[in-house]
Every structure is written in structure tokens, then in C-alpha cells.
């Protein structure tokens, strides 16, 4: 028999395409509301997961939301077929990560859930404390947000809907950790919405029990008495600076705030009354599913009453240090994209423990250079073939600066080699004559 979600969760819900937090997209008030899933009722299969997911049993709510398990090396999906094989030695399997990314792209096409997926990744990362060395006590990107105790933090209101959206993907790709899946979904959502490509790496290790979740209160608020001081207190603790705070705040270009969940925003505006997804809420920008620099432009002008400006948004132009970057991003989208991509990547690694230690980079292959094979005749004088000894010398020079039959030289090295070859060929010609 399949185990279904509790009645209060099994009803069809809609996405709250809620925003991310300033700088790290946190705080139920700063990052109001989560989305309701537009997907139909989820029915969980009776097949059980491997012991690697044993930690889910410790949370009755989450153990129902996700799958039950038993010790086995084979993972079965809800459709009854075997999912991709578990990773042999890394925290996450690289091939499964790539396939999961494609499934997330398909999810985004049909559910328009970009904001809540960004928020999910940021909230898992935003608990990091640079002053604590021990893992996982230091918080950060370790997948702890999947546990009920952390989901119940006020700042995480509604994020259970994001977990429900990703549940089928996690079920299908059991060789991907929750920590990686959350960050993969967040970065993919930004890119799919028209934002910059994030230089991500993967291989994050998951925590294994709810006792390893961080205490509540590490995420920021939207309307503190002193917004600038509050933002710096929270994000400096994570090791972020003023530029990164402002750049990450720009992700509020996505999503909307719902007053019934966060206490901020209007119930509905001309930009949100027709959805997509569940209608309602108040967005920061008119096109709140497009990632661009309009957030900074709109806050600077503050002319449209239908657009939301929180105290932590307004302070970006009121505080002298923040204003330098906010003004820059309002005028230069390319500069914003560059700084945002770097800050997002840094945020996604906070507090993580990687296996392998250097992480896993997913190479699309779109820009991978093709190795130049060594052909000595190519460097001949044209009239006379180089001697065997000269060919070997040239090849040795070629390999000495990083070249090989399967590895291309960087352009500056290649130019230097060509100059050397030309000189040698000229001298050889003189000697021969």
C-alpha cells in the first residue's frame, strides 16, 4: 500500500513564488512566504530507501513527506523502476546530478517555481556561522532543512512546498544528497529565469539527524529597528561583505510576498492577480519571474505603489556603503550579474563538507576546448621536413609548457612556441644551405 501525505498536506496546493532574502534570501518576513505546490496530491511509494536516508525516520512529518526505507542497495522510484545507481565514492553521483538538473529545468517550465527553489537553497545555506569550526554545528549547506524541526522555524514558513516539488527528483536520483539538490535547484532556477550562470560545485555531505539542525534565529528579519545594522550583523556572521549583501539582495527581482504568511505586502496587485501559479501577493518587480536588475531600478525610483519595498530593501539606497553598489547595479546589469554569480556561489558553499574535498564541477561540454594533436610536419619549413631530432625537441618544448596530444595550449604559450619554432626552423635552413 502506498503511504499518502497527511490530510492537511495531501490537498493540492499552489506555489508561493515567494522571494529570496536580502543577501541570502532568508527570514520569513524578509523572505515572506513559500510557495504552494501546483502539483496534485503526492502519493508516496511503499518501496524503501537505503540506510543512507535513515535519518528521515526521526521526523514523523518528514518521514511521511519523503519515503520510508530499509537497508538495501537498490533504490526504487514511485514508478516502480530502479533509479540510477548510487555513487561509488562521492557524496553525490556526477551523472545523477546532471540528470537531476535536467529534471529541475522541466519542473520550472511547468510550475514556475523559480523563487521558492532559490529561497530553499538560500535558507539551507544562511544558517552558517563562521565563528564555529565544527561541522555540522556551524550550519550552512548540509541538507538540514529537510527535517521537521528546522522546517518549523518561522523563517522557513511554507518551504515544505519546495520539498514536495523536489521529492520526485530526489526519489529518482537517490545518489544525490539533499544539500546538493537544494543548491542545484537554486542555481538552476536563477539561470533559467534569465540570470547569470552560477559557478557551482557539488559533493556536499548531508547531516544525518534532526539533532544536527541549527537553532532558530540565525536568519534575518525584514523590518528590524536598524535595517543596515541588522543585515551586517547577520551576513558578516556568514563571512559576507557589503557588496555581497547588496548583490544577493538583487534576487528579490524574483518572487512576491504574501501578507498572510510574512506580515508584509499587499494581498494582491495588478502584477500578481493573475498568477502564474496561485494569484496574489505583492512582488518587488513587475516581471517577477525574470531575473534582471529591475529590483534596483524600482527601489531607487519608488514610484509604483504596487511594488514592494521592505525596510531592508530601502536601506540599500539609504546606507552610504550599500548605496555605492545599489547605484552601480541599477545602472549596469552586467556588473550586477557578475557580482551576483560570485556571491551566490560563495553562499552555496558556506559550511559545506565536500566529498571529494575539491568538489564536483558539472561540465556541460559546451565550452570544453578540443585538444590539438601534435603534428611535427605542421612546423616544417615547407620545403624541407624537420629532422627526427628536431621534431623531438619541438615536441619536448610543446609538452614542457603544458601541451600534449590531448590538451591544447593556452594562446600565450602557443604563440611563444610558434616563435621558438620559427627561429629554430630559420636557423636549420641557414645551416642546411
Coordinates of C-alpha atoms in Angstrom, one line a residue:
X1 CA 0.0 0.0 0.0
X2 CA 1.3 3.5 -0.8
X3 CA 1.6 5.8 2.1
X4 CA -0.1 9.2 1.4
X5 CA 0.6 12.5 3.0
X6 CA -1.4 13.6 6.0
X7 CA -4.7 15.1 5.0
X8 CA -3.6 18.7 5.7
X9 CA -0.8 18.2 3.2
X10 CA -2.5 16.0 0.6
X11 CA -4.7 18.7 -0.7
X12 CA -3.5 20.4 -3.9
X13 CA -1.5 23.4 -3.1
X14 CA -0.1 26.3 -5.1
X15 CA 3.3 27.8 -5.4
X16 CA 4.0 30.8 -3.4
X17 CA 6.6 32.2 -5.7
X18 CA 8.0 33.9 -2.7
X19 CA 11.2 35.9 -2.8
X20 CA 14.6 35.3 -1.5
X21 CA 16.1 37.2 1.4
X22 CA 18.3 40.2 1.2
X23 CA 21.7 38.8 0.5
X24 CA 20.9 35.4 1.4
X25 CA 17.2 35.3 1.0
X26 CA 16.2 34.4 4.4
X27 CA 13.7 35.2 7.1
X28 CA 10.0 34.5 6.8
X29 CA 9.5 38.2 7.0
X30 CA 12.4 39.2 4.9
X31 CA 11.6 36.4 2.6
X32 CA 8.0 36.0 3.0
X33 CA 6.0 33.0 2.2
X34 CA 6.8 29.9 0.5
X35 CA 5.1 28.5 -2.5
X36 CA 2.2 26.1 -2.6
X37 CA 2.8 23.3 -5.0
X38 CA 0.5 23.3 -8.0
X39 CA 1.1 19.6 -8.4
X40 CA -1.6 17.2 -7.5
X41 CA -1.7 15.2 -4.3
X42 CA 1.6 13.3 -3.8
X43 CA 1.4 9.6 -3.1
X44 CA 4.5 8.1 -1.6
X45 CA 5.5 4.5 -2.6
X46 CA 5.9 1.7 -0.2
X47 CA 9.3 0.7 -1.6
X48 CA 12.0 1.8 0.9
X49 CA 15.2 3.7 0.7
X50 CA 18.7 2.7 1.6
X51 CA 20.1 3.2 5.1
X52 CA 21.8 6.4 3.8
X53 CA 18.4 8.1 4.3
X54 CA 17.8 6.5 7.7
X55 CA 17.8 9.9 9.3
X56 CA 14.3 10.7 7.9
X57 CA 12.7 8.3 10.3
X58 CA 13.5 10.7 13.2
X59 CA 10.9 13.2 11.9
X60 CA 7.4 11.7 11.7
X61 CA 6.2 14.6 9.4
X62 CA 9.2 14.4 7.1
X63 CA 9.3 10.7 7.0
X64 CA 5.8 10.8 5.6
X65 CA 6.7 13.6 3.2
X66 CA 9.6 11.6 1.9
X67 CA 10.0 7.9 1.6
X68 CA 10.3 5.2 4.2
X69 CA 13.4 3.0 3.9
X70 CA 15.1 -0.2 4.7
X71 CA 18.7 -1.4 4.2
X72 CA 19.2 -2.1 0.6
X73 CA 21.5 -1.0 -2.2
X74 CA 18.7 -0.7 -4.8
X75 CA 16.5 2.4 -4.8
X76 CA 13.0 2.1 -6.3
X77 CA 11.2 5.1 -7.6
X78 CA 7.5 5.8 -7.3
X79 CA 7.1 4.4 -10.8
X80 CA 8.5 1.1 -9.7
X81 CA 11.7 1.1 -11.7
X82 CA 15.2 1.2 -10.4
X83 CA 16.7 4.6 -10.1
X84 CA 20.3 5.4 -11.2
X85 CA 23.0 3.6 -9.2
X86 CA 24.3 5.1 -6.0
X87 CA 27.6 6.9 -6.2
X88 CA 30.7 4.7 -5.8
X89 CA 32.8 7.1 -3.7
X90 CA 31.5 10.6 -3.7
X91 CA 28.7 12.3 -1.7
X92 CA 26.7 12.7 -4.9
X93 CA 27.0 10.9 -8.2
X94 CA 28.0 13.3 -11.0
X95 CA 25.8 11.7 -13.7
X96 CA 22.8 11.8 -11.4
X97 CA 23.5 15.4 -10.7
X98 CA 23.4 16.2 -14.4
X99 CA 20.2 14.3 -14.9
X100 CA 18.6 15.9 -11.9
X101 CA 19.4 19.3 -13.3
X102 CA 17.5 18.5 -16.5
X103 CA 14.5 17.3 -14.4
X104 CA 14.6 20.6 -12.5
X105 CA 14.5 22.5 -15.7
X106 CA 11.4 20.6 -16.7
X107 CA 9.8 21.3 -13.3
X108 CA 10.5 25.0 -13.8
X109 CA 8.8 25.0 -17.2
X110 CA 5.5 23.7 -15.8
X111 CA 5.4 25.0 -12.2
X112 CA 7.1 28.5 -12.4
X113 CA 8.6 27.7 -9.0
X114 CA 11.9 29.7 -9.5
X115 CA 11.5 31.9 -6.4
X116 CA 10.8 29.2 -3.9
X117 CA 13.6 27.0 -5.2
X118 CA 16.0 29.9 -4.8
X119 CA 14.7 30.5 -1.3
X120 CA 15.1 26.9 -0.4
X121 CA 18.8 26.8 -1.3
X122 CA 19.5 30.1 0.4
X123 CA 17.7 29.1 3.7
X124 CA 19.7 25.9 3.9
X125 CA 22.9 28.0 3.5
X126 CA 22.0 31.0 5.5
X127 CA 22.4 29.4 9.0
X128 CA 26.2 29.3 8.6
X129 CA 28.3 30.8 11.4
X130 CA 31.9 31.4 10.5
X131 CA 32.8 31.5 14.2
X132 CA 32.0 27.8 14.7
X133 CA 34.6 25.5 13.2
X134 CA 32.9 22.1 13.8
X135 CA 30.7 20.5 11.2
X136 CA 27.7 20.5 11.2
X137 CA 27.3 22.8 14.3
X138 CA 28.5 25.6 12.1
X139 CA 25.3 25.3 10.0
X140 CA 25.3 26.1 6.3
X141 CA 24.6 23.9 3.2
X142 CA 24.2 20.4 4.8
X143 CA 20.6 19.5 3.9
X144 CA 19.4 20.0 7.5
X145 CA 16.4 22.0 6.2
X146 CA 14.7 18.7 5.2
X147 CA 14.0 17.9 8.9
X148 CA 10.7 19.0 10.5
X149 CA 12.3 20.8 13.4
X150 CA 14.0 23.2 11.1
X151 CA 11.1 23.5 8.7
X152 CA 9.1 24.8 11.6
X153 CA 11.4 27.8 12.1
X154 CA 9.4 30.9 11.4
X155 CA 11.8 32.0 8.7
X156 CA 11.1 28.8 6.7
X157 CA 7.3 29.1 6.6
X158 CA 6.0 27.3 3.5
X159 CA 9.3 25.8 2.4
X160 CA 7.8 22.3 2.8
X161 CA 6.1 23.0 -0.5
X162 CA 9.5 23.3 -2.1
X163 CA 10.5 19.9 -0.6
X164 CA 7.3 18.4 -2.1
X165 CA 8.3 19.7 -5.5
X166 CA 11.7 18.2 -5.3
X167 CA 10.6 14.9 -3.7
X168 CA 10.1 13.0 -7.0
X169 CA 13.5 14.1 -8.2
X170 CA 15.2 13.1 -5.0
X171 CA 13.4 9.8 -5.2
X172 CA 14.5 9.2 -8.8
X173 CA 18.2 10.2 -8.1
X174 CA 19.0 8.7 -4.8
X175 CA 22.7 9.2 -5.4
X176 CA 22.3 13.0 -5.0
X177 CA 22.4 14.4 -1.5
X178 CA 19.8 16.8 -0.2
X179 CA 22.4 19.5 0.3
X180 CA 23.4 19.3 -3.3
X181 CA 19.8 19.0 -4.6
X182 CA 18.8 22.2 -2.8
X183 CA 21.7 24.2 -4.2
X184 CA 21.4 22.7 -7.7
X185 CA 17.7 23.7 -7.7
X186 CA 18.5 27.2 -6.5
X187 CA 21.3 27.9 -9.1
X188 CA 19.3 26.3 -11.9
X189 CA 16.3 28.5 -11.1
X190 CA 18.3 31.7 -11.3
X191 CA 19.8 30.7 -14.6
X192 CA 16.5 29.5 -16.0
X193 CA 14.9 32.9 -15.1
X194 CA 17.5 34.7 -17.3
X195 CA 20.1 35.3 -14.6
X196 CA 23.8 34.6 -14.8
X197 CA 25.3 31.2 -14.8
X198 CA 26.5 30.4 -11.3
X199 CA 30.0 28.7 -11.0
X200 CA 28.7 25.9 -8.8
X201 CA 30.4 22.9 -7.4
X202 CA 28.8 19.8 -5.7
X203 CA 29.6 16.9 -3.5
X204 CA 28.1 18.3 -0.2
X205 CA 27.6 15.8 2.6
X206 CA 24.2 15.7 4.3
X207 CA 23.6 15.8 8.1
X208 CA 22.0 12.6 9.3
X209 CA 19.7 13.5 12.2
X210 CA 17.4 16.4 13.3
X211 CA 19.6 16.9 16.3
X212 CA 22.2 18.3 13.9
X213 CA 19.9 21.1 12.8
X214 CA 20.9 24.7 13.8
X215 CA 19.0 26.6 16.4
X216 CA 16.3 29.0 15.3
X217 CA 17.2 32.7 14.9
X218 CA 20.1 32.7 12.5
X219 CA 18.1 34.1 9.6
X220 CA 17.4 37.9 9.2
X221 CA 14.2 39.8 9.6
X222 CA 12.6 42.2 7.1
X223 CA 11.8 45.1 9.4
X224 CA 14.3 45.4 12.2
X225 CA 14.7 48.7 14.1
X226 CA 18.0 49.3 12.4
X227 CA 18.0 47.5 9.0
X228 CA 21.6 48.2 8.0
X229 CA 23.0 47.1 11.3
X230 CA 20.8 44.0 11.3
X231 CA 21.9 43.0 7.8
X232 CA 25.5 43.4 8.7
X233 CA 25.2 41.5 11.9
X234 CA 23.6 38.5 10.2
X235 CA 25.7 38.4 7.0
X236 CA 29.0 39.4 8.5
X237 CA 28.5 36.3 10.7
X238 CA 28.3 34.3 7.5
X239 CA 31.5 35.9 6.2
X240 CA 29.8 38.1 3.6
X241 CA 30.6 41.7 2.9
X242 CA 28.6 44.8 1.9
X243 CA 29.0 44.2 -1.8
X244 CA 27.7 40.6 -1.5
X245 CA 24.8 41.7 0.7
X246 CA 23.6 44.1 -1.9
X247 CA 24.2 41.8 -4.9
X248 CA 22.3 38.9 -3.2
X249 CA 19.5 41.3 -2.3
X250 CA 19.0 41.7 -6.1
X251 CA 17.5 38.2 -6.2
X252 CA 14.3 39.9 -4.9
X253 CA 13.7 40.6 -8.6
X254 CA 12.1 37.1 -8.4
X255 CA 9.0 36.3 -6.3
X256 CA 6.4 38.0 -4.2
X257 CA 5.5 38.4 -0.5
X258 CA 2.2 37.2 0.9
X259 CA 0.9 39.1 4.0
X260 CA -0.9 36.1 5.4
X261 CA 2.5 34.3 5.8
X262 CA 5.0 37.0 6.3
X263 CA 3.1 40.0 7.5
X264 CA 4.4 42.1 4.6
X265 CA 3.0 43.1 1.3
X266 CA -0.5 43.5 -0.2
X267 CA -2.9 40.6 -0.7
X268 CA -2.9 41.3 -4.5
X269 CA -1.6 43.7 -7.1
X270 CA -2.1 44.3 -10.8
X271 CA 1.1 42.3 -11.3
X272 CA 0.1 39.3 -9.2
X273 CA -3.7 38.9 -9.5
X274 CA -3.4 36.6 -12.5
X275 CA -0.5 34.4 -11.4
X276 CA 1.2 32.4 -12.8
X277 CA 0.8 29.9 -10.0
X278 CA -1.5 30.9 -7.2
X279 CA -2.6 34.5 -7.7
X280 CA -2.0 37.1 -5.1
X281 CA 0.8 38.7 -3.0
X282 CA 3.0 41.7 -3.8
X283 CA 6.1 41.5 -5.9
X284 CA 9.2 43.6 -5.8
X285 CA 9.2 43.9 -9.6
X286 CA 6.6 44.0 -12.4
X287 CA 8.1 40.9 -14.1
X288 CA 8.7 38.9 -11.0
X289 CA 9.7 35.7 -12.8
X290 CA 12.5 37.4 -14.8
X291 CA 16.0 37.7 -13.3
X292 CA 17.4 41.1 -14.1
X293 CA 18.4 44.4 -12.4
X294 CA 14.9 45.9 -12.3
X295 CA 14.8 45.4 -8.5
X296 CA 17.4 48.1 -8.0
X297 CA 15.8 50.4 -10.5
X298 CA 12.4 50.1 -9.0
X299 CA 13.6 50.6 -5.4
X300 CA 15.6 53.7 -6.4
X301 CA 12.5 55.3 -8.1
X302 CA 9.8 54.1 -5.6
X303 CA 7.1 55.3 -7.9
X304 CA 4.9 52.3 -8.2
X305 CA 2.7 51.6 -5.2
X306 CA 2.0 48.1 -6.4
X307 CA 5.7 47.1 -6.0
X308 CA 7.0 46.1 -2.6
X309 CA 9.8 47.9 -0.8
X310 CA 10.8 46.4 2.6
X311 CA 12.9 48.3 5.2
X312 CA 15.8 46.0 4.3
X313 CA 15.3 46.9 0.6
X314 CA 15.1 50.7 1.2
X315 CA 18.3 50.7 3.2
X316 CA 20.3 49.6 0.2
X317 CA 20.0 53.2 -1.1
X318 CA 19.9 54.9 2.3
X319 CA 23.1 53.5 3.7
X320 CA 26.2 55.1 2.2
X321 CA 28.2 51.9 1.8
X322 CA 25.3 49.9 0.4
X323 CA 24.3 52.7 -1.9
X324 CA 27.6 52.5 -3.9
X325 CA 26.7 49.1 -5.1
X326 CA 23.0 49.6 -5.4
X327 CA 23.5 52.6 -7.7
X328 CA 26.0 50.6 -9.7
X329 CA 23.7 47.7 -10.2
X330 CA 20.8 49.9 -11.1
X331 CA 22.8 51.3 -14.0
X332 CA 24.9 48.2 -15.0
X333 CA 23.1 44.9 -15.2
X334 CA 26.3 43.1 -16.4
X335 CA 28.1 44.2 -13.3
X336 CA 25.2 43.0 -11.2
X337 CA 25.2 39.6 -12.9
X338 CA 28.9 39.2 -12.4
X339 CA 28.8 40.1 -8.7
X340 CA 25.7 38.1 -8.1
X341 CA 27.0 35.0 -9.6
X342 CA 30.2 35.1 -7.4
X343 CA 28.2 35.9 -4.3
X344 CA 25.6 33.1 -4.9
X345 CA 28.4 30.6 -5.5
X346 CA 30.1 31.6 -2.2
X347 CA 26.8 31.4 -0.3
X348 CA 26.1 27.9 -1.7
X349 CA 29.3 26.6 -0.2
X350 CA 29.0 28.1 3.3
X351 CA 29.5 25.5 6.0
X352 CA 29.6 22.6 3.5
X353 CA 31.7 19.5 3.8
X354 CA 32.6 18.2 0.4
X355 CA 33.3 14.7 -0.8
X356 CA 35.6 14.8 -2.7
X357 CA 37.2 17.7 -0.8
X358 CA 37.7 19.7 -4.0
X359 CA 34.0 19.2 -5.0
X360 CA 32.4 18.1 -8.3
X361 CA 32.0 20.5 -11.2
X362 CA 29.3 19.7 -13.8
X363 CA 30.8 20.4 -17.2
X364 CA 28.2 20.9 -19.9
X365 CA 30.9 20.4 -22.6
X366 CA 29.6 23.4 -24.4
X367 CA 32.8 25.4 -23.9
X368 CA 35.3 22.5 -23.5
X369 CA 38.3 23.0 -25.7
X370 CA 39.3 20.3 -28.2
X371 CA 42.9 19.1 -27.7
X372 CA 45.3 19.9 -30.5
X373 CA 47.3 16.8 -31.6
X374 CA 51.0 17.3 -32.1
X375 CA 51.9 17.0 -35.8
X376 CA 55.6 17.9 -36.3
X377 CA 55.2 18.3 -40.0
X378 CA 53.0 21.2 -39.3
X379 CA 56.0 23.1 -38.1
X380 CA 58.2 22.3 -41.1
X381 CA 59.8 24.9 -43.3
X382 CA 57.5 23.8 -46.0
X383 CA 60.3 22.8 -48.4
X384 CA 62.2 20.5 -46.1
X385 CA 60.9 18.2 -43.4
X386 CA 62.4 18.6 -40.0
X387 CA 64.8 16.0 -38.8
X388 CA 63.7 13.4 -36.2
X389 CA 65.8 15.0 -33.5
X390 CA 64.4 18.4 -34.2
X391 CA 60.8 17.0 -34.1
X392 CA 61.6 15.5 -30.6
X393 CA 63.0 18.8 -29.4
X394 CA 59.9 20.7 -30.6
X395 CA 57.6 18.2 -29.0
X396 CA 59.5 18.4 -25.7
X397 CA 59.1 22.2 -25.8
X398 CA 55.4 21.8 -26.6
X399 CA 54.9 19.5 -23.6
X400 CA 57.1 21.5 -21.3
X401 CA 54.6 24.4 -21.3
X402 CA 51.5 22.3 -20.9
X403 CA 50.8 21.0 -24.3
X404 CA 50.0 17.3 -25.1
X405 CA 48.2 15.3 -27.9
X406 CA 45.0 15.7 -25.8
X407 CA 45.5 19.0 -24.2
X408 CA 45.5 22.4 -26.0
X409 CA 48.0 25.1 -25.1
X410 CA 46.8 28.4 -23.9
X411 CA 47.1 31.0 -26.5
X412 CA 50.0 32.9 -25.0
X413 CA 52.1 29.7 -24.6
X414 CA 51.2 28.6 -28.1
X415 CA 52.3 32.0 -29.5
X416 CA 55.7 31.6 -27.7
X417 CA 56.2 28.1 -29.0
X418 CA 55.4 29.2 -32.6
X419 CA 58.0 32.0 -32.3
X420 CA 60.6 29.5 -31.0
X421 CA 59.8 27.1 -33.8
X422 CA 60.1 29.8 -36.4
X423 CA 63.5 30.8 -35.1
X424 CA 64.7 27.2 -35.0
X425 CA 63.4 26.5 -38.5
X426 CA 65.1 29.6 -39.8
X427 CA 68.4 28.5 -38.2
X428 CA 68.1 25.0 -39.5
X429 CA 67.5 26.4 -43.0
X430 CA 70.7 28.5 -42.8
X431 CA 72.8 25.6 -41.6
X432 CA 71.4 23.3 -44.3
X433 CA 72.2 25.9 -47.0

